[in-house]
Amino acid sequence: MRKEERYRRLIAYFEQAMPKAESELHYENPFQLLVAVMLSAQCTDKRVNMVTPALFKAYPDAKTMAVASVDEILAYVKSVSYPNSKSAHLKGMAEKLVSDFGGVVPDDVDKLQTLPGVGRKTANVVAAVEFNQSVMPVDTHVFRVSERIGLTNNSKTPLQTELTLEQNFPPEKIPVAHHWLILHGRYVCTARKPHCQQCGISDICRYYARKKREQER
């Protein structure tokens, strides 16, 4: 199957099966989204959603978080992964957001990456989810699913996957495609044992086709 056809059929399927795909993180504004995404690194969205209500109540904006101590922030996020470094990053992010951007989360990926603790993936998530920009955040789910299905071909790094997906998805579909791939990887195309029999795109999946050939030998 040609790559163009695979992308076209994948889009058609998810537009029908998952037309309103969105982040599972709970947030109400760009600052809260940025904080939640930073906390979600190597941590489940479920866990992050458990700690953010109290955190957001205590620190509703960058200004209030910037004047808090790392230990004060840590008290709210100690149950997430790597709480010490994340607490320090949250304080540093808030301080720089106040000093450099007037407390307003920028909608530019490069500017977002100047904030402590904000890497390319986090910046892309904020830009895509909050500002509907045509950038593709690549986490472990997106990286795995894209390669399995055949949207990418032997990508070695998240950046290679990101660039390939951005080149092949129509620009207006990229923000929602990010959610399609994450949710598909989280609930269907799981890491250890993908649920191929429950998958609605197995007919275009490179991994499934290879698996069938192996079983037929």
CSV table of C-alpha atoms in Angstrom, one decimal, residues 24-168:
chain,number,residue,atom,x,y,z
A,24,GLU,CA,-7.3,13.5,28.6
A,25,LEU,CA,-5.6,16.1,30.8
A,26,HIS,CA,-7.9,18.4,32.7
A,27,TYR,CA,-7.2,22.1,32.3
A,28,GLU,CA,-9.0,25.4,31.8
A,29,ASN,CA,-6.4,27.7,30.3
A,30,PRO,CA,-3.0,27.7,28.6
A,31,PHE,CA,-1.1,28.0,31.8
A,32,GLN,CA,-2.9,25.0,33.3
A,33,LEU,CA,-2.3,23.0,30.2
A,34,LEU,CA,1.4,23.8,30.2
A,35,VAL,CA,1.7,22.7,33.9
A,36,ALA,CA,-0.3,19.5,33.3
A,37,VAL,CA,1.8,18.6,30.3
A,38,MET,CA,5.0,19.2,32.2
A,39,LEU,CA,3.8,16.9,35.0
A,40,SER,CA,2.7,14.2,32.5
A,41,ALA,CA,6.2,13.4,31.4
A,42,GLN,CA,6.7,9.7,32.1
A,43,CYS,CA,3.5,9.8,34.2
A,44,THR,CA,-0.1,8.9,33.5
A,45,ASP,CA,-2.7,11.5,32.7
A,46,LYS,CA,-4.9,9.9,35.4
A,47,ARG,CA,-2.3,10.6,38.0
A,48,VAL,CA,-1.7,14.1,36.8
A,49,ASN,CA,-5.4,14.8,36.9
A,50,MET,CA,-5.5,13.7,40.5
A,51,VAL,CA,-2.9,16.3,41.7
A,52,THR,CA,-3.7,19.3,39.5
A,53,PRO,CA,-7.0,20.5,41.1
A,54,ALA,CA,-5.3,21.4,44.4
A,55,LEU,CA,-2.2,22.6,42.6
A,56,PHE,CA,-4.3,25.0,40.4
A,57,LYS,CA,-6.3,26.2,43.3
A,58,ALA,CA,-3.1,27.1,45.1
A,59,TYR,CA,-1.4,28.6,42.1
A,60,PRO,CA,-4.0,29.7,39.5
A,61,ASP,CA,-1.5,31.6,37.4
A,62,ALA,CA,2.2,32.1,36.7
A,63,LYS,CA,2.6,34.9,39.1
A,64,THR,CA,1.4,33.0,42.1
A,65,MET,CA,3.5,29.9,41.2
A,66,ALA,CA,6.6,32.1,40.6
A,67,VAL,CA,6.7,33.3,44.2
A,68,ALA,CA,6.1,29.9,45.7
A,69,SER,CA,9.1,27.8,46.9
A,70,VAL,CA,10.1,24.6,45.3
A,71,ASP,CA,9.2,22.7,48.5
A,72,GLU,CA,5.7,24.3,48.5
A,73,ILE,CA,5.1,23.2,44.9
A,74,LEU,CA,6.5,19.8,45.7
A,75,ALA,CA,3.9,19.2,48.4
A,76,TYR,CA,1.2,19.3,45.7
A,77,VAL,CA,3.0,17.1,43.1
A,78,LYS,CA,4.9,14.6,45.2
A,79,SER,CA,2.9,11.7,43.9
A,80,VAL,CA,3.9,12.2,40.2
A,81,SER,CA,7.0,10.8,38.7
A,82,TYR,CA,10.2,12.7,39.3
A,83,PRO,CA,8.5,15.2,41.7
A,84,ASN,CA,11.7,17.0,42.8
A,85,SER,CA,12.9,18.0,39.3
A,86,LYS,CA,9.3,18.8,38.1
A,87,SER,CA,8.7,21.1,41.1
A,88,ALA,CA,11.9,23.0,40.3
A,89,HIS,CA,11.0,23.2,36.6
A,90,LEU,CA,7.5,24.4,37.4
A,91,LYS,CA,8.9,27.2,39.6
A,92,GLY,CA,11.5,28.1,37.0
A,93,MET,CA,8.9,28.0,34.2
A,94,ALA,CA,6.6,30.3,36.1
A,95,GLU,CA,9.4,32.8,36.9
A,96,LYS,CA,10.5,33.1,33.3
A,97,LEU,CA,6.9,33.2,32.1
A,98,VAL,CA,6.4,36.3,34.4
A,99,SER,CA,9.8,38.0,33.6
A,100,ASP,CA,9.9,37.4,29.9
A,101,PHE,CA,6.3,37.0,28.8
A,102,GLY,CA,4.2,39.0,31.3
A,103,GLY,CA,2.8,35.8,32.7
A,104,VAL,CA,1.2,34.9,29.4
A,105,VAL,CA,1.9,31.5,27.8
A,106,PRO,CA,3.4,32.2,24.3
A,107,ASP,CA,1.9,30.5,21.3
A,108,ASP,CA,5.3,30.1,19.6
A,109,VAL,CA,7.1,26.7,19.9
A,110,ASP,CA,10.6,28.2,20.0
A,111,LYS,CA,9.6,30.7,22.7
A,112,LEU,CA,7.9,27.9,24.7
A,113,GLN,CA,11.2,25.9,24.6
A,114,THR,CA,13.0,28.8,26.4
A,115,LEU,CA,11.0,28.0,29.5
A,116,PRO,CA,12.7,25.7,32.1
A,117,GLY,CA,11.5,22.1,31.8
A,118,VAL,CA,9.8,22.6,28.4
A,119,GLY,CA,11.2,20.5,25.7
A,120,ARG,CA,10.1,20.1,22.1
A,121,LYS,CA,7.4,17.6,22.8
A,122,THR,CA,5.8,19.7,25.6
A,123,ALA,CA,6.0,22.9,23.5
A,124,ASN,CA,4.4,21.1,20.6
A,125,VAL,CA,1.6,19.8,22.8
A,126,VAL,CA,0.7,23.3,24.0
A,127,ALA,CA,0.9,24.7,20.5
A,128,ALA,CA,-1.2,22.0,19.0
A,129,VAL,CA,-3.8,21.5,21.8
A,130,GLU,CA,-4.3,25.1,22.9
A,131,PHE,CA,-3.4,27.1,19.8
A,132,ASN,CA,-4.4,24.6,17.1
A,133,GLN,CA,-1.1,24.9,15.3
A,134,SER,CA,0.1,22.3,12.8
A,135,VAL,CA,2.8,20.8,14.9
A,136,MET,CA,3.0,17.1,15.9
A,137,PRO,CA,4.0,16.2,19.4
A,138,VAL,CA,5.7,12.8,19.5
A,139,ASP,CA,5.5,10.7,22.7
A,140,THR,CA,6.1,7.0,23.0
A,141,HIS,CA,2.6,6.2,21.8
A,142,VAL,CA,2.9,8.3,18.6
A,143,PHE,CA,6.4,7.0,17.9
A,144,ARG,CA,5.3,3.3,18.3
A,145,VAL,CA,1.9,3.5,16.5
A,146,SER,CA,3.3,5.5,13.6
A,147,GLU,CA,6.0,2.9,12.9
A,148,ARG,CA,3.7,-0.1,13.4
A,149,ILE,CA,1.0,1.2,11.1
A,150,GLY,CA,3.5,2.3,8.4
A,151,LEU,CA,3.0,6.1,8.7
A,152,THR,CA,6.8,6.2,9.2
A,153,ASN,CA,9.5,4.0,7.9
A,154,ASN,CA,12.3,3.0,10.3
A,155,SER,CA,12.3,6.3,12.2
A,156,LYS,CA,15.1,6.3,14.7
A,157,THR,CA,14.2,9.4,16.7
A,158,PRO,CA,11.0,11.3,17.7
A,159,LEU,CA,12.1,14.2,15.6
A,160,GLN,CA,12.2,12.0,12.5
A,161,THR,CA,8.7,10.8,13.3
A,162,GLU,CA,7.5,14.3,13.9
A,163,LEU,CA,8.8,15.6,10.6
A,164,THR,CA,7.4,12.7,8.6
A,165,LEU,CA,4.0,13.0,10.1
A,166,GLU,CA,3.9,16.7,9.6
A,167,GLN,CA,4.9,16.2,5.9
A,168,ASN,CA,2.2,13.7,5.2
